[in-house]
Amino acid sequence: MKHNYLFTSESVSEGHPDKVADQISDAIVDNFLAVDNNAKVACETLVTTGQIILAGEVRSEKYVDIQQIAREVVKRIGYDKSDYKFDGDSCGILCAIHEQSEDIFRGVNRGDADEQGAGDQGLMFGYACNETPHFMPITLDLAHEFMKELAAIRKEGHQMNYLRPDAKSQMTVEYDGTSKKPIRIHTIVISTQHDEFIKPANATEEAKKIADEDMLRQIHDDVQNILIPRVIAKLPEDEQKLFDNGYELLVNPTGKFVIGGPYGDTGLTGRKIIVDTYGGRGAHGGGAFSGKDPSKVDRSAAYMARYLAKNLVAAGVADEILVQIAYAIGVAEPVSVHVNTYGSSNVKESDVEIAQIIATAFDLRPNNICKTLKLRNPIYEETAAYGHFGRDYEIKQKIFNGEERQVELFTWERLDLVQIFKEMFSI
């Protein structure tokens, strides 16, 4: 019998400084794609006290108001008060975005669109497992749920009305060492920015300490009695039971958390790549997603790899699977396709044979990936908080420049290949 083990994943809120940067970068990508679906965008954002710095490369037939886009994102997130030392109306914006390099453009552009080369070299991974209905690791799935629910409470304004936008969560789950199945929640960590809603009785250090302790006690009780029950109520019954055997709850373990967001910590695009993907499970090629148009395989091929992995697991090919696709810059065909089922395969084919079947059956050239997943659309701002994977496919109306557009979000989460894979592998 193998010993039980623990695994941990984290998430951050939309108000975390790195996620603010990601959302600004992806909003810029969306707005360029809305006016020119062939736009090439590589946009990096830095946010700090009262300041946004934008840099990168763009090639587009039409212009968008980059500064206004950034301000609207900041206000939507909830940074709309001067007390936060960072708000959408008053923050300074420095824009250093310039035209894309001709050398890069020549390297990836082709007369035949289907022969468009990869926007960069690199290796991209897609992962899926059958732990949750989203085919995601339960540690990350739950970490995201806590952050989404905390943001919902903040925006509703009826409970915990001291909340500010910046927050983090961390979930530790105990797994059965033999079956590798989750058996209970071990530790929940919630850190949330807050108003200084209890003032000290006087200016003494003792009074300040008492006020801080009272605030922390109130936040802990609210997380225990408001946030956690709301999250549990939304979970499937089998996941709800994981909370039954007791867990350790740590709330703002460093103490008072009034100074936060870009005022407390500089944020940069692309610093939360594990939060964005699989919470430390599977693997990661190293490239961030946000701020990049879909000609960059860092983004599009990672989405395609997830699409394949999710459908393979949903079809029953394996209980857990990792798909790797690798490219050379300027070359359309991938240089390799790799599959790892971690010994959980349910079919007669080896992992090598599964990879060969995928490489033969699917056109993995960048332009075809964009067509298959409908990636040349303004669909990216929604991905920039609470993970790019394990989300629900949906059709949504979005407005750009006063015009309404219908777009399909999270197309890589569709399960329309399940029957195809069942037939391929005789399941």
Short mmCIF file of C-alpha atoms in Angstrom, two decimals:
data_model
loop_
_atom_site.label_atom_id
_atom_site.label_comp_id
_atom_site.label_asym_id
_atom_site.label_seq_id
_atom_site.Cartn_x
_atom_site.Cartn_y
_atom_site.Cartn_z
CA MET A 1 0.00 0.00 0.00
CA LYS A 2 1.35 3.40 -0.98
CA HIS A 3 1.27 6.35 1.39
CA ASN A 4 -1.18 9.18 0.87
CA TYR A 5 0.32 12.38 -0.45
CA LEU A 6 -0.49 16.10 -0.62
CA PHE A 7 -0.60 18.38 -3.65
CA THR A 8 -1.12 22.15 -3.72
CA SER A 9 -2.20 24.69 -6.33
CA GLU A 10 -2.78 28.43 -6.07
CA SER A 11 -4.91 31.06 -7.77
CA VAL A 12 -5.04 34.86 -7.65
CA SER A 13 -7.88 37.33 -8.09
CA GLU A 14 -8.49 39.61 -11.03
CA GLY A 15 -7.21 42.43 -8.81
CA HIS A 16 -3.79 40.85 -8.25
CA PRO A 17 -1.22 43.17 -9.88
CA ASP A 18 0.09 40.52 -12.28
CA LYS A 19 -3.46 39.72 -13.35
CA VAL A 20 -4.26 43.41 -13.81
CA ALA A 21 -1.33 43.50 -16.24
CA ASP A 22 -2.53 40.34 -18.03
CA GLN A 23 -6.05 41.72 -18.43
CA ILE A 24 -4.83 45.02 -19.85
CA SER A 25 -2.59 43.21 -22.33
CA ASP A 26 -5.38 40.89 -23.46
CA ALA A 27 -7.90 43.72 -23.73
CA ILE A 28 -5.46 45.43 -26.12
CA VAL A 29 -5.18 42.20 -28.14
CA ASP A 30 -8.99 41.94 -28.27
CA ASN A 31 -9.49 45.49 -29.44
CA PHE A 32 -6.95 45.14 -32.25
CA LEU A 33 -8.49 41.83 -33.37
CA ALA A 34 -11.94 43.45 -33.31
CA VAL A 35 -10.86 45.98 -35.95
CA ASP A 36 -8.39 43.75 -37.83
CA ASN A 37 -8.59 39.99 -37.34
CA ASN A 38 -5.14 39.60 -38.89
CA ALA A 39 -3.52 42.01 -36.45
CA LYS A 40 -0.21 40.94 -34.95
CA VAL A 41 0.11 41.95 -31.31
CA ALA A 42 2.73 41.32 -28.64
CA CYS A 43 1.91 43.62 -25.73
CA GLU A 44 3.51 43.72 -22.28
CA THR A 45 2.10 45.69 -19.35
CA LEU A 46 3.68 46.86 -16.10
CA VAL A 47 1.53 48.31 -13.32
CA THR A 48 2.76 50.03 -10.18
CA THR A 49 1.76 52.86 -7.87
CA GLY A 50 -0.35 55.26 -9.96
CA GLN A 51 1.29 54.13 -13.19
CA ILE A 52 0.76 51.83 -16.18
CA ILE A 53 3.59 51.20 -18.65
CA LEU A 54 2.76 49.56 -21.99
CA ALA A 55 5.37 48.17 -24.38
CA GLY A 56 5.44 45.83 -27.32
CA GLU A 57 4.93 45.41 -31.04
CA VAL A 58 1.81 45.72 -33.18
CA ARG A 59 1.04 45.38 -36.88
CA SER A 60 -2.52 46.39 -37.72
CA GLU A 61 -4.47 48.17 -40.45
CA LYS A 62 -6.42 50.19 -37.86
CA TYR A 63 -5.67 52.07 -34.65
CA VAL A 64 -7.29 51.61 -31.24
CA ASP A 65 -7.21 53.91 -28.22
CA ILE A 66 -4.77 51.92 -26.11
CA GLN A 67 -4.77 54.25 -23.12
CA GLN A 68 -8.56 54.31 -22.85
CA ILE A 69 -8.68 50.51 -23.08
CA ALA A 70 -6.24 50.23 -20.17
CA ARG A 71 -8.26 52.65 -18.03
CA GLU A 72 -11.51 50.79 -18.67
CA VAL A 73 -9.96 47.46 -17.63
CA VAL A 74 -8.60 48.92 -14.39
CA LYS A 75 -12.00 50.37 -13.47
CA ARG A 76 -13.85 47.17 -14.36
CA ILE A 77 -11.60 45.19 -12.03
CA GLY A 78 -12.49 47.55 -9.19
CA TYR A 79 -9.57 49.98 -8.87
CA ASP A 80 -11.75 53.07 -8.87
CA LYS A 81 -10.85 54.80 -5.58
CA SER A 82 -7.97 57.11 -4.80
CA ASP A 83 -7.48 55.27 -1.49
CA TYR A 84 -6.08 52.34 -3.48
CA LYS A 85 -3.21 54.55 -4.79
CA PHE A 86 -4.02 53.11 -8.22
CA ASP A 87 -7.24 53.90 -10.04
CA GLY A 88 -8.36 53.89 -13.65
CA ASP A 89 -9.25 57.56 -13.89
CA SER A 90 -6.10 59.10 -12.44
CA CYS A 91 -3.22 56.68 -13.07
CA GLY A 92 -0.53 57.79 -15.51
CA ILE A 93 -0.04 55.75 -18.68
CA LEU A 94 3.20 55.53 -20.66
CA CYS A 95 2.79 53.82 -24.04
CA ALA A 96 5.89 52.49 -25.82
CA ILE A 97 4.19 50.19 -28.32
CA HIS A 98 5.72 50.24 -31.79
CA GLU A 99 5.41 48.39 -35.11
CA GLN A 100 6.31 44.72 -35.37
CA SER A 101 9.78 43.90 -36.67
CA GLU A 102 9.97 43.33 -40.44
CA ASP A 103 12.32 40.41 -39.81
CA ILE A 104 9.75 38.61 -37.67
CA PHE A 105 6.92 39.50 -40.07
CA ARG A 106 8.79 38.04 -43.06
CA GLY A 107 9.64 34.92 -41.08
CA VAL A 108 6.08 34.00 -40.17
CA ASN A 109 4.03 35.49 -43.02
CA ARG A 110 3.37 33.41 -46.14
CA GLY A 111 1.40 33.96 -49.34
CA ASP A 112 -0.51 30.76 -48.54
CA ALA A 113 -2.08 31.41 -45.15
CA ASP A 114 -2.05 27.71 -44.29
CA GLU A 115 1.73 27.75 -44.58
CA GLN A 116 2.04 30.59 -42.06
CA GLY A 117 5.05 29.83 -39.92
CA ALA A 118 4.98 29.61 -36.14
CA GLY A 119 5.46 33.05 -34.56
CA ASP A 120 8.29 31.68 -32.42
CA GLN A 121 10.05 28.48 -31.52
CA GLY A 122 8.87 26.71 -28.40
CA LEU A 123 7.17 23.78 -26.74
CA MET A 124 3.56 23.89 -25.60
CA PHE A 125 1.68 21.50 -23.32
CA GLY A 126 -1.94 20.56 -22.88
CA TYR A 127 -3.10 18.54 -19.89
CA ALA A 128 -6.33 16.93 -18.69
CA CYS A 129 -7.37 14.50 -15.98
CA ASN A 130 -10.69 13.06 -14.82
CA GLU A 131 -10.60 14.51 -11.28
CA THR A 132 -13.34 17.08 -11.96
CA PRO A 133 -16.16 17.69 -14.46
CA HIS A 134 -13.86 20.31 -16.01
CA PHE A 135 -11.16 17.67 -16.56
CA MET A 136 -8.81 19.75 -14.41
CA PRO A 137 -6.79 19.10 -11.24
CA ILE A 138 -9.14 19.64 -8.31
CA THR A 139 -6.55 21.71 -6.43
CA LEU A 140 -6.51 24.38 -9.14
CA ASP A 141 -10.22 24.12 -9.87
CA LEU A 142 -11.04 24.88 -6.23
CA ALA A 143 -8.42 27.62 -5.93
CA HIS A 144 -10.03 29.41 -8.88
CA GLU A 145 -13.53 28.92 -7.45
CA PHE A 146 -12.58 30.60 -4.18
CA MET A 147 -11.17 33.60 -6.03
CA LYS A 148 -14.16 33.93 -8.35
CA GLU A 149 -16.59 33.73 -5.42
CA LEU A 150 -14.63 36.24 -3.35
CA ALA A 151 -14.74 38.68 -6.30
CA ALA A 152 -18.49 38.07 -6.64
CA ILE A 153 -19.02 38.89 -2.94
CA ARG A 154 -16.95 42.07 -3.32
CA LYS A 155 -18.90 43.25 -6.37
CA GLU A 156 -22.30 42.41 -4.84
CA GLY A 157 -21.43 44.67 -1.91
CA HIS A 158 -23.85 43.05 0.56
CA GLN A 159 -21.39 41.03 2.65
CA MET A 160 -17.72 41.43 3.51
CA ASN A 161 -18.00 45.00 2.22
CA TYR A 162 -14.48 45.78 3.36
CA LEU A 163 -12.98 43.71 0.52
CA ARG A 164 -10.52 45.24 -1.92
CA PRO A 165 -9.61 43.75 -5.33
CA ASP A 166 -6.29 42.00 -4.57
CA ALA A 167 -6.46 38.41 -3.26
CA LYS A 168 -4.81 34.99 -3.42
CA SER A 169 -5.91 31.45 -2.63
CA GLN A 170 -4.10 28.16 -2.15
CA MET A 171 -5.59 24.68 -1.92
CA THR A 172 -3.86 21.60 -0.56
CA VAL A 173 -5.62 18.28 -1.20
CA GLU A 174 -4.78 14.86 0.24
CA TYR A 175 -4.68 12.07 -2.35
CA ASP A 176 -4.96 8.32 -1.89
CA GLY A 177 -1.50 6.91 -2.57
CA THR A 178 -2.83 3.86 -4.40
CA SER A 179 -5.74 5.18 -6.47
CA LYS A 180 -4.29 8.71 -6.82
CA LYS A 181 -7.79 10.04 -6.16
CA PRO A 182 -8.49 13.09 -3.96
CA ILE A 183 -9.87 12.06 -0.58
CA ARG A 184 -10.07 15.29 1.47
CA ILE A 185 -9.26 18.98 1.62
CA HIS A 186 -6.17 19.37 3.78
CA THR A 187 -5.47 23.14 3.89
CA ILE A 188 -7.18 26.28 2.58
CA VAL A 189 -5.23 29.53 2.43
CA ILE A 190 -7.03 32.79 1.65
CA SER A 191 -5.26 36.16 1.60
CA THR A 192 -7.44 39.13 0.76
CA GLN A 193 -6.82 42.84 0.63
CA HIS A 194 -9.22 44.84 2.79
CA ASP A 195 -10.15 48.29 4.02
CA GLU A 196 -8.88 49.33 7.44
CA PHE A 197 -12.42 48.90 8.69
CA ILE A 198 -11.67 48.83 12.43
CA LYS A 199 -9.80 51.88 13.66
CA PRO A 200 -7.62 51.82 16.81
CA ALA A 201 -9.11 53.46 19.91
CA ASN A 202 -6.03 55.68 20.20
CA ALA A 203 -2.56 56.16 18.71
CA THR A 204 -0.76 53.65 20.97
CA GLU A 205 0.86 50.53 19.54
CA GLU A 206 -1.29 48.38 21.81
CA ALA A 207 -4.50 49.95 20.45
CA LYS A 208 -3.29 49.42 16.87
CA LYS A 209 -2.50 45.78 17.63
CA ILE A 210 -5.96 45.21 19.13
CA ALA A 211 -7.66 46.83 16.11
CA ASP A 212 -5.61 44.72 13.68
CA GLU A 213 -6.43 41.53 15.57
CA ASP A 214 -10.14 42.40 15.57
CA MET A 215 -10.03 42.97 11.80
CA LEU A 216 -8.24 39.69 11.15
CA ARG A 217 -10.70 37.83 13.38
CA GLN A 218 -13.64 39.29 11.47
CA ILE A 219 -12.12 38.42 8.08
CA HIS A 220 -11.34 34.87 9.22
CA ASP A 221 -14.89 34.37 10.49
CA ASP A 222 -16.37 35.75 7.26
CA VAL A 223 -14.22 33.49 5.11
CA GLN A 224 -15.27 30.52 7.27
CA ASN A 225 -18.97 31.37 7.45
CA ILE A 226 -19.66 33.20 4.17
CA LEU A 227 -17.07 32.44 1.49
CA ILE A 228 -16.48 28.73 2.09
CA PRO A 229 -20.20 27.78 2.32
CA ARG A 230 -20.90 29.72 -0.89
CA VAL A 231 -18.14 27.88 -2.74
CA ILE A 232 -19.14 24.46 -1.38
CA ALA A 233 -22.79 25.00 -2.37
CA LYS A 234 -21.75 25.34 -6.03
CA LEU A 235 -19.65 22.16 -6.15
CA PRO A 236 -20.72 18.67 -7.25
CA GLU A 237 -21.72 16.41 -4.37
CA ASP A 238 -18.56 14.30 -4.50
CA GLU A 239 -16.41 17.42 -4.21
CA GLN A 240 -18.52 18.78 -1.35
CA LYS A 241 -17.73 15.62 0.64
CA LEU A 242 -14.00 16.40 0.49
CA PHE A 243 -14.61 19.18 3.03
CA ASP A 244 -16.28 16.87 5.57
CA ASN A 245 -13.18 15.51 7.32
CA GLY A 246 -11.86 18.82 8.61
CA TYR A 247 -9.28 21.13 7.11
CA GLU A 248 -6.86 23.79 8.26
CA LEU A 249 -7.92 27.32 7.35
CA LEU A 250 -5.33 30.10 7.13
CA VAL A 251 -6.68 33.59 6.44
CA ASN A 252 -4.30 36.52 5.83
CA PRO A 253 -1.51 34.62 7.61
CA THR A 254 0.91 37.57 7.35
CA GLY A 255 -1.55 39.85 9.16
CA LYS A 256 -3.17 43.08 8.00
CA PHE A 257 -3.44 43.39 4.20
CA VAL A 258 -4.60 46.95 3.49
CA ILE A 259 -1.80 47.93 1.11
CA GLY A 260 -2.19 45.78 -1.99
CA GLY A 261 -2.72 45.75 -5.72
CA PRO A 262 -0.24 47.68 -7.90
CA TYR A 263 0.41 50.03 -4.95
CA GLY A 264 1.72 47.15 -2.85
CA ASP A 265 3.46 45.13 -5.54
CA THR A 266 4.45 45.79 -9.15
CA GLY A 267 2.55 43.66 -11.66
CA LEU A 268 3.82 42.31 -14.98
CA THR A 269 2.23 40.46 -17.86
CA GLY A 270 2.99 36.75 -17.91
CA ARG A 271 4.10 36.12 -14.32
CA LYS A 272 1.27 33.77 -13.37
CA ILE A 273 1.70 31.06 -16.01
CA ILE A 274 1.08 28.17 -13.61
CA VAL A 275 -2.10 29.80 -12.30
CA ASP A 276 -3.09 30.25 -15.96
CA THR A 277 -2.59 26.57 -16.83
CA TYR A 278 -2.71 23.49 -14.59
CA GLY A 279 -1.60 24.55 -11.15
CA GLY A 280 1.71 22.70 -11.31
CA ARG A 281 0.35 19.45 -12.74
CA GLY A 282 1.43 18.19 -16.13
CA ALA A 283 4.10 20.49 -17.54
CA HIS A 284 4.60 24.00 -18.89
CA GLY A 285 6.68 25.10 -21.86
CA GLY A 286 7.54 28.44 -20.26
CA GLY A 287 5.75 30.85 -22.59
CA ALA A 288 3.02 33.13 -21.26
CA PHE A 289 -0.29 33.60 -23.08
CA SER A 290 -1.60 37.09 -22.34
CA GLY A 291 -0.76 39.97 -24.68
CA LYS A 292 -0.19 37.69 -27.67
CA ASP A 293 -2.31 37.31 -30.77
CA PRO A 294 -3.00 33.71 -31.90
CA SER A 295 -0.21 33.66 -34.49
CA LYS A 296 2.03 33.13 -31.46
CA VAL A 297 2.06 29.39 -30.84
CA ASP A 298 2.82 30.04 -27.17
CA ARG A 299 -0.90 30.70 -27.03
CA SER A 300 -2.62 28.93 -29.93
CA ALA A 301 -0.72 25.63 -29.72
CA ALA A 302 -1.18 25.49 -25.94
CA TYR A 303 -4.93 25.85 -26.50
CA MET A 304 -4.85 23.14 -29.17
CA ALA A 305 -2.89 20.79 -26.92
CA ARG A 306 -5.47 21.29 -24.15
CA TYR A 307 -8.30 20.69 -26.68
CA LEU A 308 -6.76 17.36 -27.67
CA ALA A 309 -5.91 16.30 -24.11
CA LYS A 310 -9.36 17.12 -22.74
CA ASN A 311 -11.18 15.25 -25.48
CA LEU A 312 -8.87 12.24 -25.17
CA VAL A 313 -9.60 11.95 -21.44
CA ALA A 314 -13.32 12.58 -21.95
CA ALA A 315 -13.37 9.82 -24.57
CA GLY A 316 -11.79 7.39 -22.10
CA VAL A 317 -8.46 6.99 -23.88
CA ALA A 318 -6.69 7.68 -20.56
CA ASP A 319 -7.54 8.93 -17.09
CA GLU A 320 -4.76 11.51 -17.28
CA ILE A 321 -2.88 12.77 -20.29
CA LEU A 322 -0.24 15.31 -21.30
CA VAL A 323 0.13 16.44 -24.92
CA GLN A 324 3.22 18.32 -26.08
CA ILE A 325 3.50 20.14 -29.42
CA ALA A 326 6.77 21.85 -30.43
CA TYR A 327 7.57 24.32 -33.23
CA ALA A 328 10.43 26.13 -34.95
CA ILE A 329 9.97 29.82 -35.76
CA GLY A 330 8.80 30.40 -39.32
CA VAL A 331 7.97 26.70 -39.88
CA ALA A 332 4.32 25.68 -40.12
CA GLU A 333 4.49 21.98 -39.28
CA PRO A 334 5.32 21.09 -35.66
CA VAL A 335 8.74 19.55 -35.14
CA SER A 336 7.29 17.02 -32.67
CA VAL A 337 4.12 15.73 -31.02
CA HIS A 338 4.45 13.84 -27.72
CA VAL A 339 1.91 12.12 -25.45
CA ASN A 340 2.27 10.90 -21.86
CA THR A 341 -0.63 9.05 -20.19
CA TYR A 342 1.26 8.46 -16.90
CA GLY A 343 0.41 4.77 -17.07
CA SER A 344 -3.33 5.53 -17.05
CA SER A 345 -4.05 4.54 -20.66
CA ASN A 346 -7.21 2.50 -21.31
CA VAL A 347 -6.40 1.56 -24.92
CA LYS A 348 -4.09 -0.94 -26.58
CA GLU A 349 -2.03 1.72 -28.32
CA SER A 350 1.18 2.90 -26.66
CA ASP A 351 1.74 6.56 -25.82
CA VAL A 352 4.02 6.82 -28.85
CA GLU A 353 1.30 5.40 -31.09
CA ILE A 354 -1.31 7.77 -29.62
CA ALA A 355 0.99 10.68 -30.45
CA GLN A 356 1.51 9.41 -34.00
CA ILE A 357 -2.25 9.06 -34.52
CA ILE A 358 -2.84 12.63 -33.32
CA ALA A 359 -0.04 14.03 -35.51
CA THR A 360 -1.47 12.27 -38.56
CA ALA A 361 -5.17 12.95 -37.95
CA PHE A 362 -4.99 16.64 -37.03
CA ASP A 363 -3.58 19.59 -38.92
CA LEU A 364 -1.43 21.30 -36.29
CA ARG A 365 -0.14 24.14 -38.44
CA PRO A 366 -0.71 27.50 -36.70
CA ASN A 367 -3.20 28.89 -39.22
CA ASN A 368 -5.31 25.75 -39.10
CA ILE A 369 -5.31 25.80 -35.30
CA CYS A 370 -6.62 29.37 -35.50
CA LYS A 371 -9.39 28.26 -37.85
CA THR A 372 -10.29 25.14 -35.85
CA LEU A 373 -10.59 27.02 -32.56
CA LYS A 374 -11.79 30.34 -34.05
CA LEU A 375 -8.91 32.19 -32.43
CA ARG A 376 -8.77 35.28 -34.65
CA ASN A 377 -11.54 36.88 -32.65
CA PRO A 378 -11.63 39.22 -29.62
CA ILE A 379 -11.93 36.45 -27.03
CA TYR A 380 -8.92 36.88 -24.79
CA GLU A 381 -9.69 39.32 -21.98
CA GLU A 382 -11.93 36.69 -20.37
CA THR A 383 -9.00 34.26 -20.25
CA ALA A 384 -6.73 36.64 -18.35
CA ALA A 385 -8.13 35.91 -14.87
CA TYR A 386 -9.13 32.61 -13.20
CA GLY A 387 -7.33 30.38 -15.68
CA HIS A 388 -7.35 29.70 -19.40
CA PHE A 389 -8.50 26.10 -18.97
CA GLY A 390 -11.35 24.33 -17.22
CA ARG A 391 -13.71 27.14 -18.24
CA ASP A 392 -17.11 26.78 -19.86
CA TYR A 393 -17.44 27.21 -23.61
CA GLU A 394 -19.94 30.00 -24.25
CA ILE A 395 -21.24 32.35 -26.91
CA LYS A 396 -21.21 35.97 -25.77
CA GLN A 397 -22.07 39.41 -27.10
CA LYS A 398 -19.21 41.89 -26.78
CA ILE A 399 -19.06 45.56 -27.74
CA PHE A 400 -16.09 47.14 -29.50
CA ASN A 401 -16.09 50.72 -30.78
CA GLY A 402 -19.83 50.88 -30.19
CA GLU A 403 -20.52 47.81 -32.31
CA GLU A 404 -21.83 44.55 -30.89
CA ARG A 405 -20.11 41.32 -31.88
CA GLN A 406 -20.98 37.72 -31.13
CA VAL A 407 -17.94 35.64 -30.18
CA GLU A 408 -17.31 32.10 -29.00
CA LEU A 409 -15.26 31.95 -25.81
CA PHE A 410 -13.08 29.04 -24.64
CA THR A 411 -13.54 27.07 -27.85
CA TRP A 412 -10.69 24.78 -26.80
CA GLU A 413 -12.90 23.50 -23.97
CA ARG A 414 -15.46 21.98 -26.36
CA LEU A 415 -15.90 18.21 -26.26
CA ASP A 416 -16.75 17.75 -29.94
CA LEU A 417 -13.87 15.31 -30.58
CA VAL A 418 -15.01 12.70 -28.06
CA GLN A 419 -16.89 10.52 -30.55
CA ILE A 420 -14.06 10.84 -33.08
CA PHE A 421 -11.54 9.61 -30.53
CA LYS A 422 -13.80 6.75 -29.44
CA GLU A 423 -13.94 5.55 -33.04
CA MET A 424 -10.19 6.06 -33.55
CA PHE A 425 -9.31 3.97 -30.51
CA SER A 426 -12.22 1.50 -30.68
CA ILE A 427 -13.65 2.49 -27.32
#
